[in-house]
PDB file of C-alpha atoms in Angstrom:
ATOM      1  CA  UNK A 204      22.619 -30.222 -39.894  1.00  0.00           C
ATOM      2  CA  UNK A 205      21.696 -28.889 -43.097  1.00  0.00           C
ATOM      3  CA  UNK A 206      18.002 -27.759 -43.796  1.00  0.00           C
ATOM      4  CA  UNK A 207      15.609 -26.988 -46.140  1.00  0.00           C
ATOM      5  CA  UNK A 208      13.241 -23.864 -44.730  1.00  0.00           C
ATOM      6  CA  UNK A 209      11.093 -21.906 -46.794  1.00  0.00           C
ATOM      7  CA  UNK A 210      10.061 -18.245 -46.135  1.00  0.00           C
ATOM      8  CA  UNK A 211       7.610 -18.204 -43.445  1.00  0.00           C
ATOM      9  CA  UNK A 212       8.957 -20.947 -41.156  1.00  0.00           C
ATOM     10  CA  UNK A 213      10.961 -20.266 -38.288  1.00  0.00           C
ATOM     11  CA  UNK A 214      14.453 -21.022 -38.792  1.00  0.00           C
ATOM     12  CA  UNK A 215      16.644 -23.108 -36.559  1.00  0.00           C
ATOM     13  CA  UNK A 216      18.622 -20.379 -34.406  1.00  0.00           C
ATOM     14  CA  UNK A 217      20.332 -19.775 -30.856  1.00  0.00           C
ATOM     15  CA  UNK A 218      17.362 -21.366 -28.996  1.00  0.00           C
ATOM     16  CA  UNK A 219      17.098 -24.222 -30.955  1.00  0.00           C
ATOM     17  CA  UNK A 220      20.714 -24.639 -30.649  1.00  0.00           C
ATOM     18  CA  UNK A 221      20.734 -24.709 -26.946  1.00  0.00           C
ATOM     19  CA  UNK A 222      17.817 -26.980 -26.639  1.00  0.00           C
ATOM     20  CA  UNK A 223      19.364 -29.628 -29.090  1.00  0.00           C
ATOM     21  CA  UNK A 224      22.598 -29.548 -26.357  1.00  0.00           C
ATOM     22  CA  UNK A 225      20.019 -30.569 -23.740  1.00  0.00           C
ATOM     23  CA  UNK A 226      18.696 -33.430 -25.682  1.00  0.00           C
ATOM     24  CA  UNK A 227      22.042 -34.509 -26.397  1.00  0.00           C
ATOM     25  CA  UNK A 228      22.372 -34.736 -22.531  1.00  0.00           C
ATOM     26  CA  UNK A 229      19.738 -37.052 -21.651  1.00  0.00           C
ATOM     27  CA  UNK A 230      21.374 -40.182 -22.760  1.00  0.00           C
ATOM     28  CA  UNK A 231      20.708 -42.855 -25.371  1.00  0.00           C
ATOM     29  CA  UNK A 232      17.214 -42.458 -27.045  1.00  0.00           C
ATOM     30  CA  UNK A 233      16.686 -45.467 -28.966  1.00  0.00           C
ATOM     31  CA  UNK A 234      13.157 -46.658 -29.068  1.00  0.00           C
ATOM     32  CA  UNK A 235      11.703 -43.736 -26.833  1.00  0.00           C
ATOM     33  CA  UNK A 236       8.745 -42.404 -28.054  1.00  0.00           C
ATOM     34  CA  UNK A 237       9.613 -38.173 -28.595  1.00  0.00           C
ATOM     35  CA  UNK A 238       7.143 -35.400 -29.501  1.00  0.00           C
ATOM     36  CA  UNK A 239       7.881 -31.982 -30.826  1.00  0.00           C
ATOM     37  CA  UNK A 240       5.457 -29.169 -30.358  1.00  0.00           C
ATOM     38  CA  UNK A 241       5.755 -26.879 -33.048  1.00  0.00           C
ATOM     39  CA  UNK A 242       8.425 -28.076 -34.996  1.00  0.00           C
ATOM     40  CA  UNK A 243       9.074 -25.873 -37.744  1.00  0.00           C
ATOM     41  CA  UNK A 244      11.637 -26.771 -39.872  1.00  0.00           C
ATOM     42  CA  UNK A 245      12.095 -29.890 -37.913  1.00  0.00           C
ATOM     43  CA  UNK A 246      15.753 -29.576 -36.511  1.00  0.00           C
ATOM     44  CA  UNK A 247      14.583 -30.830 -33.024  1.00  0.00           C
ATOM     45  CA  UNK A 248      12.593 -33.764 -34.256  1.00  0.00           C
ATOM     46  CA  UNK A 249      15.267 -34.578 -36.262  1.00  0.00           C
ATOM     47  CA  UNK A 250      18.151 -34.539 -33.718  1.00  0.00           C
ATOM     48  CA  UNK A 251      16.145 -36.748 -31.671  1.00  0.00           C
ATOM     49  CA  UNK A 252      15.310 -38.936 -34.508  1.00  0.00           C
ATOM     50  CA  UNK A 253      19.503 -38.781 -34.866  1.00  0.00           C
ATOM     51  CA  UNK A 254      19.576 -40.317 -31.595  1.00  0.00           C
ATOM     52  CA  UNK A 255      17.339 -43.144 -31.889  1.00  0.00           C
ATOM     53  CA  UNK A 256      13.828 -41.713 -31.098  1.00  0.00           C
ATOM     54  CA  UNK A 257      10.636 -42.653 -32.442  1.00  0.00           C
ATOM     55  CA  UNK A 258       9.432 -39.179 -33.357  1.00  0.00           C
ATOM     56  CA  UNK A 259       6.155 -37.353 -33.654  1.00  0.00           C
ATOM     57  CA  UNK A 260       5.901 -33.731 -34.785  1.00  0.00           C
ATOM     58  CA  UNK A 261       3.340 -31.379 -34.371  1.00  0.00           C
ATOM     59  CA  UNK A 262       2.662 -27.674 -35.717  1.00  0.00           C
ATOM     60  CA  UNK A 263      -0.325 -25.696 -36.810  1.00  0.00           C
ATOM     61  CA  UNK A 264       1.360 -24.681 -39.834  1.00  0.00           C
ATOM     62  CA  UNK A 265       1.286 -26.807 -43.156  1.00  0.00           C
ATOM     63  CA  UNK A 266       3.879 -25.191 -44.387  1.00  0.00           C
ATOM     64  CA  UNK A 267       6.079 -25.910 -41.564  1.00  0.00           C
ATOM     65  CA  UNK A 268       4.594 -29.359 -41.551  1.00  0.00           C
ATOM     66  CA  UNK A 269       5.570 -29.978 -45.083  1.00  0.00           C
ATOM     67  CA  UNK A 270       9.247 -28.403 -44.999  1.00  0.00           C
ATOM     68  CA  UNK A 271       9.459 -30.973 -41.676  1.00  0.00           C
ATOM     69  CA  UNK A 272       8.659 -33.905 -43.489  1.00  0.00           C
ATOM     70  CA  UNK A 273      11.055 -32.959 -46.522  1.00  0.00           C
ATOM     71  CA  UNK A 274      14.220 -32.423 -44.506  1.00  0.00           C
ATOM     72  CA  UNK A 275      13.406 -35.544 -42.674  1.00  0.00           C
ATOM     73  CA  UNK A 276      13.425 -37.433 -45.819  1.00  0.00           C
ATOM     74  CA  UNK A 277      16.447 -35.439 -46.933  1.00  0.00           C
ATOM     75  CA  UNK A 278      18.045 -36.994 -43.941  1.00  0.00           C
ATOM     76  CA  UNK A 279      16.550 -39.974 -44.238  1.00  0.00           C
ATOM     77  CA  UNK A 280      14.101 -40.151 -41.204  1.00  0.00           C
ATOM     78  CA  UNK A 281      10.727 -41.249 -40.505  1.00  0.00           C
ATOM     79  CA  UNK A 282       8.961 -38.618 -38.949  1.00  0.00           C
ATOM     80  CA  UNK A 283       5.098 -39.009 -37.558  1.00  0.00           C
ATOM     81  CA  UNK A 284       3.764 -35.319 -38.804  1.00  0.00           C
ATOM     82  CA  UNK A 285       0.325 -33.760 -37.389  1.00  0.00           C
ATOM     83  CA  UNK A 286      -1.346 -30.952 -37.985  1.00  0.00           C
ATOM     84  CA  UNK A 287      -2.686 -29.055 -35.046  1.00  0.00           C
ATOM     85  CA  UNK A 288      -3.101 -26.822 -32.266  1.00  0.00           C
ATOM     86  CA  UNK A 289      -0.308 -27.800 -29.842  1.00  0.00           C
ATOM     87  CA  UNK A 290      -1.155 -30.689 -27.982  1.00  0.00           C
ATOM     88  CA  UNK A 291      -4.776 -31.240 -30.113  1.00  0.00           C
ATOM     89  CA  UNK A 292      -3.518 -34.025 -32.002  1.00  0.00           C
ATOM     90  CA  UNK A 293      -1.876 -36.054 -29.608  1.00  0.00           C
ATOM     91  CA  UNK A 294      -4.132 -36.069 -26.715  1.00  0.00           C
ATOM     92  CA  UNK A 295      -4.121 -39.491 -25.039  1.00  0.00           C
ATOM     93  CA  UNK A 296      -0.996 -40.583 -26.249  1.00  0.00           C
ATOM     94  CA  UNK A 297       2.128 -40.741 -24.190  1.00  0.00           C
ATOM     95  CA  UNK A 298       5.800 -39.911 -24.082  1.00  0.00           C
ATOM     96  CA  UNK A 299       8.874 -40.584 -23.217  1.00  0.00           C
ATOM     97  CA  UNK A 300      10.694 -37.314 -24.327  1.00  0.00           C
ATOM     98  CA  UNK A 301       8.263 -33.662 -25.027  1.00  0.00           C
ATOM     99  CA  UNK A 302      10.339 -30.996 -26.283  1.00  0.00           C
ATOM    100  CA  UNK A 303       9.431 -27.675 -27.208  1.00  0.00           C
ATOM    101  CA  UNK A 304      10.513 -24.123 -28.704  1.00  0.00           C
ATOM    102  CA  UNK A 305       7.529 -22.169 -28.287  1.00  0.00           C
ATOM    103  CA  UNK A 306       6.703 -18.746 -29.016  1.00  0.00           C
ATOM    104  CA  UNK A 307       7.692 -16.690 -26.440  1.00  0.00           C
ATOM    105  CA  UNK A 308       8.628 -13.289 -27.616  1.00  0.00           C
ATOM    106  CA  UNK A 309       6.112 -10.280 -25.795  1.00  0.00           C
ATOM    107  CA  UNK A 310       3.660  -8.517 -28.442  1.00  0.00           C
ATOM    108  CA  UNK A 311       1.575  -5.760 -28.243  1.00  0.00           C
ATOM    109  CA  UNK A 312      -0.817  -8.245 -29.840  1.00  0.00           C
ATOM    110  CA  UNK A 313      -3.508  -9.701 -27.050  1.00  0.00           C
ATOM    111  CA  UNK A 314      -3.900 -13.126 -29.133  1.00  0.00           C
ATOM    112  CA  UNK A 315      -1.599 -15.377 -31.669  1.00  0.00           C
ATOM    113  CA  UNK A 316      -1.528 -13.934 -35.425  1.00  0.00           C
ATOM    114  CA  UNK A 317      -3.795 -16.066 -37.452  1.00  0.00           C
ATOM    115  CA  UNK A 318      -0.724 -16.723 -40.355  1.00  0.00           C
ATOM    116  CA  UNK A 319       2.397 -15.446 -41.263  1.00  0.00           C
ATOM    117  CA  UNK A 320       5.635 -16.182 -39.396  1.00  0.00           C
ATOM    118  CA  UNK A 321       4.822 -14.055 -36.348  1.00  0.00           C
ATOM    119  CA  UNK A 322       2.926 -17.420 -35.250  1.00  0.00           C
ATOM    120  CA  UNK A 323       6.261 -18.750 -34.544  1.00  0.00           C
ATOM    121  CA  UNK A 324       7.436 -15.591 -31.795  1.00  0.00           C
ATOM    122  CA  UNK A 325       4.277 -13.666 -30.916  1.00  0.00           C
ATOM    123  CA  UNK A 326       3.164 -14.713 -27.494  1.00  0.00           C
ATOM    124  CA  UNK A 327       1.002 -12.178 -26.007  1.00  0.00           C
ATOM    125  CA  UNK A 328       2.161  -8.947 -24.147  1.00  0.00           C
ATOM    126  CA  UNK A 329       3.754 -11.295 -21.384  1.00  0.00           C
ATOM    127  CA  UNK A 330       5.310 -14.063 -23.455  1.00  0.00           C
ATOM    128  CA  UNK A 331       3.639 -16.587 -22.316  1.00  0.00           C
ATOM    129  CA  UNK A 332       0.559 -17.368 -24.288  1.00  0.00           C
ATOM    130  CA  UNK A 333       1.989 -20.977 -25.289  1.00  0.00           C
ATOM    131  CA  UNK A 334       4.263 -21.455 -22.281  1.00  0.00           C
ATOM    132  CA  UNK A 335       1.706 -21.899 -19.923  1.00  0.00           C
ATOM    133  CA  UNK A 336      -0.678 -24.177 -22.059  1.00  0.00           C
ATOM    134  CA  UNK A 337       2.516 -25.896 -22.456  1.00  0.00           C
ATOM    135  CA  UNK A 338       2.693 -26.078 -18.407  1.00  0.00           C
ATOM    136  CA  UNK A 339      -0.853 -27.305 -18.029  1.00  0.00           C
ATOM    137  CA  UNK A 340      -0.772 -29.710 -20.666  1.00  0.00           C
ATOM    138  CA  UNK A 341       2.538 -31.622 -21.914  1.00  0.00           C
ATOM    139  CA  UNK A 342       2.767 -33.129 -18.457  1.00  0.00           C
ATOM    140  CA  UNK A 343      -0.607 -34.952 -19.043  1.00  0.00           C
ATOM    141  CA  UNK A 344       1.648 -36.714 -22.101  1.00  0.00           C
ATOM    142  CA  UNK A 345       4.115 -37.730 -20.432  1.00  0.00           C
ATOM    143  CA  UNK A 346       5.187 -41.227 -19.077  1.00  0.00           C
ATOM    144  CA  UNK A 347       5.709 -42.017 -15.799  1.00  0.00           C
ATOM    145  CA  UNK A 348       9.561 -41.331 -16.627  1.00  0.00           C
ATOM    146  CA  UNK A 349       9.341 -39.330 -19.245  1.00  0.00           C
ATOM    147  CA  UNK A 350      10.969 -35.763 -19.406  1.00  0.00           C
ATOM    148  CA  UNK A 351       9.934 -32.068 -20.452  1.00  0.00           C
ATOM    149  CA  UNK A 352      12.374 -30.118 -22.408  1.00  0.00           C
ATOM    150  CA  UNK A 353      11.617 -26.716 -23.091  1.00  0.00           C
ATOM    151  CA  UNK A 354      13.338 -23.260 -24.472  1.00  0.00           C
ATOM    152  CA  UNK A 355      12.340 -19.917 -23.521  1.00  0.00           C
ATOM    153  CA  UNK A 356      13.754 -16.612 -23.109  1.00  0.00           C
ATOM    154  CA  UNK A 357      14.012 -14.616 -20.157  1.00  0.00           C
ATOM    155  CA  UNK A 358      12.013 -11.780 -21.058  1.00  0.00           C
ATOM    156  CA  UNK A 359       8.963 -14.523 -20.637  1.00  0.00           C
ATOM    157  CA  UNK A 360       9.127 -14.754 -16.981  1.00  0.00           C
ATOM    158  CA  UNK A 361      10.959 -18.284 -16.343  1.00  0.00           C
ATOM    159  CA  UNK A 362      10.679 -18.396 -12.342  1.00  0.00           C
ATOM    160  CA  UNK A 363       6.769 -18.456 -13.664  1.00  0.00           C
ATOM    161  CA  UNK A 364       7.441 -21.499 -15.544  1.00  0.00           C
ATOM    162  CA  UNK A 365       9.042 -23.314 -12.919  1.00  0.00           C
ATOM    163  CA  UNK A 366       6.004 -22.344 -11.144  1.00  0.00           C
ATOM    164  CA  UNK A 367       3.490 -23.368 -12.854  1.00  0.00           C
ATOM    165  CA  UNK A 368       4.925 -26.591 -14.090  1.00  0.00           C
ATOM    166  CA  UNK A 369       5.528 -27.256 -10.358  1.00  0.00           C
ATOM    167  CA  UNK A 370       1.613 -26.915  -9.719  1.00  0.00           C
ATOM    168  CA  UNK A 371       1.657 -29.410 -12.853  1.00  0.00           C
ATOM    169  CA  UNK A 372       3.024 -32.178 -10.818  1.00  0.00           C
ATOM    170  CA  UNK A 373       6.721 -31.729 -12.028  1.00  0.00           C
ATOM    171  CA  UNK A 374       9.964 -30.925 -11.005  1.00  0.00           C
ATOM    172  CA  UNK A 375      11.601 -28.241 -12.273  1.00  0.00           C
ATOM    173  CA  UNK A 376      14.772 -26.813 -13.089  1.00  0.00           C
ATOM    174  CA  UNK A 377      16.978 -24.613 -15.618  1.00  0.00           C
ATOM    175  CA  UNK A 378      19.386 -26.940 -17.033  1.00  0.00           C
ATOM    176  CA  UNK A 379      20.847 -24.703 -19.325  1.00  0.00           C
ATOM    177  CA  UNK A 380      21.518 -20.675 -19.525  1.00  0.00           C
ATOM    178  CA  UNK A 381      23.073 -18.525 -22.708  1.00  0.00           C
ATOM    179  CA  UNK A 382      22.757 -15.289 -23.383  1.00  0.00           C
ATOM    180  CA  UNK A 383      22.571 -13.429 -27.084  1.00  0.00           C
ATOM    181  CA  UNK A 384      22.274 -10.263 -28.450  1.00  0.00           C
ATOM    182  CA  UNK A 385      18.771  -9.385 -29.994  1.00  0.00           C
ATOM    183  CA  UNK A 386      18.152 -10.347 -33.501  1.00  0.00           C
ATOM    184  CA  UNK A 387      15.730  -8.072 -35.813  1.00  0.00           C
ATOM    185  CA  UNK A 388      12.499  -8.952 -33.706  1.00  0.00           C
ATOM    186  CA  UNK A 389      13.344  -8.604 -30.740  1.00  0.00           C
ATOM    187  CA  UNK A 390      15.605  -5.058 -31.185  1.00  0.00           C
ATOM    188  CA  UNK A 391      12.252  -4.017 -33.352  1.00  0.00           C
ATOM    189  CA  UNK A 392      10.543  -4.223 -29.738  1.00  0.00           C
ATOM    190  CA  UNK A 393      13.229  -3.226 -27.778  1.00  0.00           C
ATOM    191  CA  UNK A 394      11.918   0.698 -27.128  1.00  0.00           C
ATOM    192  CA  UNK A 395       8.361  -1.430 -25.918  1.00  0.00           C
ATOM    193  CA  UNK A 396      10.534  -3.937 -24.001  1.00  0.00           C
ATOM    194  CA  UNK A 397      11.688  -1.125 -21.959  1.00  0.00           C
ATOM    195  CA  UNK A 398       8.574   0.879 -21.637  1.00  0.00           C
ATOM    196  CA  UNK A 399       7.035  -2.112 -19.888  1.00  0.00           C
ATOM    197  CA  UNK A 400       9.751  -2.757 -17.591  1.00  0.00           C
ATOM    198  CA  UNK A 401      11.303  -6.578 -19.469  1.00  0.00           C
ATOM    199  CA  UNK A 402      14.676  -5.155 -19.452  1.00  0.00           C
ATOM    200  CA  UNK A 403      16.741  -2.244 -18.408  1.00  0.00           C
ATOM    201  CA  UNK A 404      17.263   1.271 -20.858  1.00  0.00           C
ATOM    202  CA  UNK A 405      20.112   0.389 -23.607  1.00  0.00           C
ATOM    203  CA  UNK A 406      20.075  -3.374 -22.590  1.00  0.00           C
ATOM    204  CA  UNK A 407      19.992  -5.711 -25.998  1.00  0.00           C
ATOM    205  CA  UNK A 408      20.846  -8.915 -24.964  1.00  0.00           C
ATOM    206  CA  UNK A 409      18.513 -11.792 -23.536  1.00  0.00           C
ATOM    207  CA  UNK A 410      18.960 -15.056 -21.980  1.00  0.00           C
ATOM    208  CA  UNK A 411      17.801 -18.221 -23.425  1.00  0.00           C
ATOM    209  CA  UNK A 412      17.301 -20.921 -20.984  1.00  0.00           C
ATOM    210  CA  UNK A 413      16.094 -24.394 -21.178  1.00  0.00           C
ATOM    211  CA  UNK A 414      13.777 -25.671 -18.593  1.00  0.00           C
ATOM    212  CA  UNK A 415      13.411 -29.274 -17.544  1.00  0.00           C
ATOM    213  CA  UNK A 416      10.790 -31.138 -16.113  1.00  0.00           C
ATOM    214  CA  UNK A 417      10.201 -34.783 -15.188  1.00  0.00           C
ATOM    215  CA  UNK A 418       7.490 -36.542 -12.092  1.00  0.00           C
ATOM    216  CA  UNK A 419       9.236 -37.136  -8.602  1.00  0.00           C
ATOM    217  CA  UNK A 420      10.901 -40.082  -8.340  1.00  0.00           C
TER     218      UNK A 420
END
């Protein structure tokens, strides 16, 4: 899928990639009501939209906002865009379908940079400053059959995921593993990386998984 995506929004990559097989695997979509948190350029909202979805897409950037809503009309979509802190703008509304590509990548930085595309990687010195609001609160938008679809890399602690969106309510599992060498980021962090223990001395590969969760039946 061809996109528009101006500097300073995440572009569609690996993880995005492996999430979109996922989606692909859940079956027909037509009519479900889908939400992406933090869309970016919109590639997920769009390959839901693809499939049928009625799809809402949320990010705290305008610019990413704005590039969302002009490769959706590129490809001829209807898109509901919102502006907003996560899962701000949607609260009380519910889902069929949540998917996500959060920032995940450790900083050195306590907190989320205020601008600037480090919003869309910077996650706190454990990864995980999005993930677990993610945990605590997309399962409060989802239907009673609706499904969590999420990407995140290994270096972000994913047994703690599957944790804590057990003590969510949901069931958990990895539904999908790849690994990849790092890209520019993640190599610029690597010397840290090791330092705190994430991976092993001369190791510059990480593995994306995607982690799904639905209620019990």
């Amino acid at each position: 899928m061809l996109l528009l995506r101006p500097p300073g929004v995440y572009p569609a990559q690996g993880d995005t990639a492996l999430l979109a097989e996922s989606l692909a695997r859940e079956g027909p979509l037509r009519g479900a009501r889908c939400l992406d948190l933090g869309t970016g350029t919109g590639a997920l909202a769009l390959a839901a939209a693809d499939r049928g979805a009625r799809v809402t897409a949320v990010d705290v950037s305008w610019l990413a906002l704005a590039t969302a809503g002009v490769n959706a009309w590129l490809h001829r979509h209807r898109i509901r865009l919102r502006h907003g802190d996560l899962t701000g703008p949607v609260r009380g509304r519910r889902f069929d379908l949540v998917l996500s590509n959060p920032p995940y990548v450790p900083a050195e930085r306590a907190g989320s940079p205020r601008r600037g595309i480090a919003r869309a990687w910077d996650a706190g010195p454990d990864g995980r400053l999005l993930l677990d609001r993610i945990c605590r609160e997309a399962p409060g938008l989802l239907t009673r059959d609706g499904v969590l679809l999420l990407v995140q890399s290994s270096l972000a602690d994913v047994p703690e995921t599957l944790r804590a969106l057990g003590r969510s309510g949901l069931s958990a599992e990895v539904v999908a593993r790849r690994r990849q060498v790092f890209g520019p980021v993640m190599t610029g962090r690597a010397a840290w990386f090791e330092s705190r223990g994430l991976i092993d001395p001369g190791d510059r590969e990480e593995e994306l998984v995607v982690i799904r969760g639905a209620w019990p039946a």
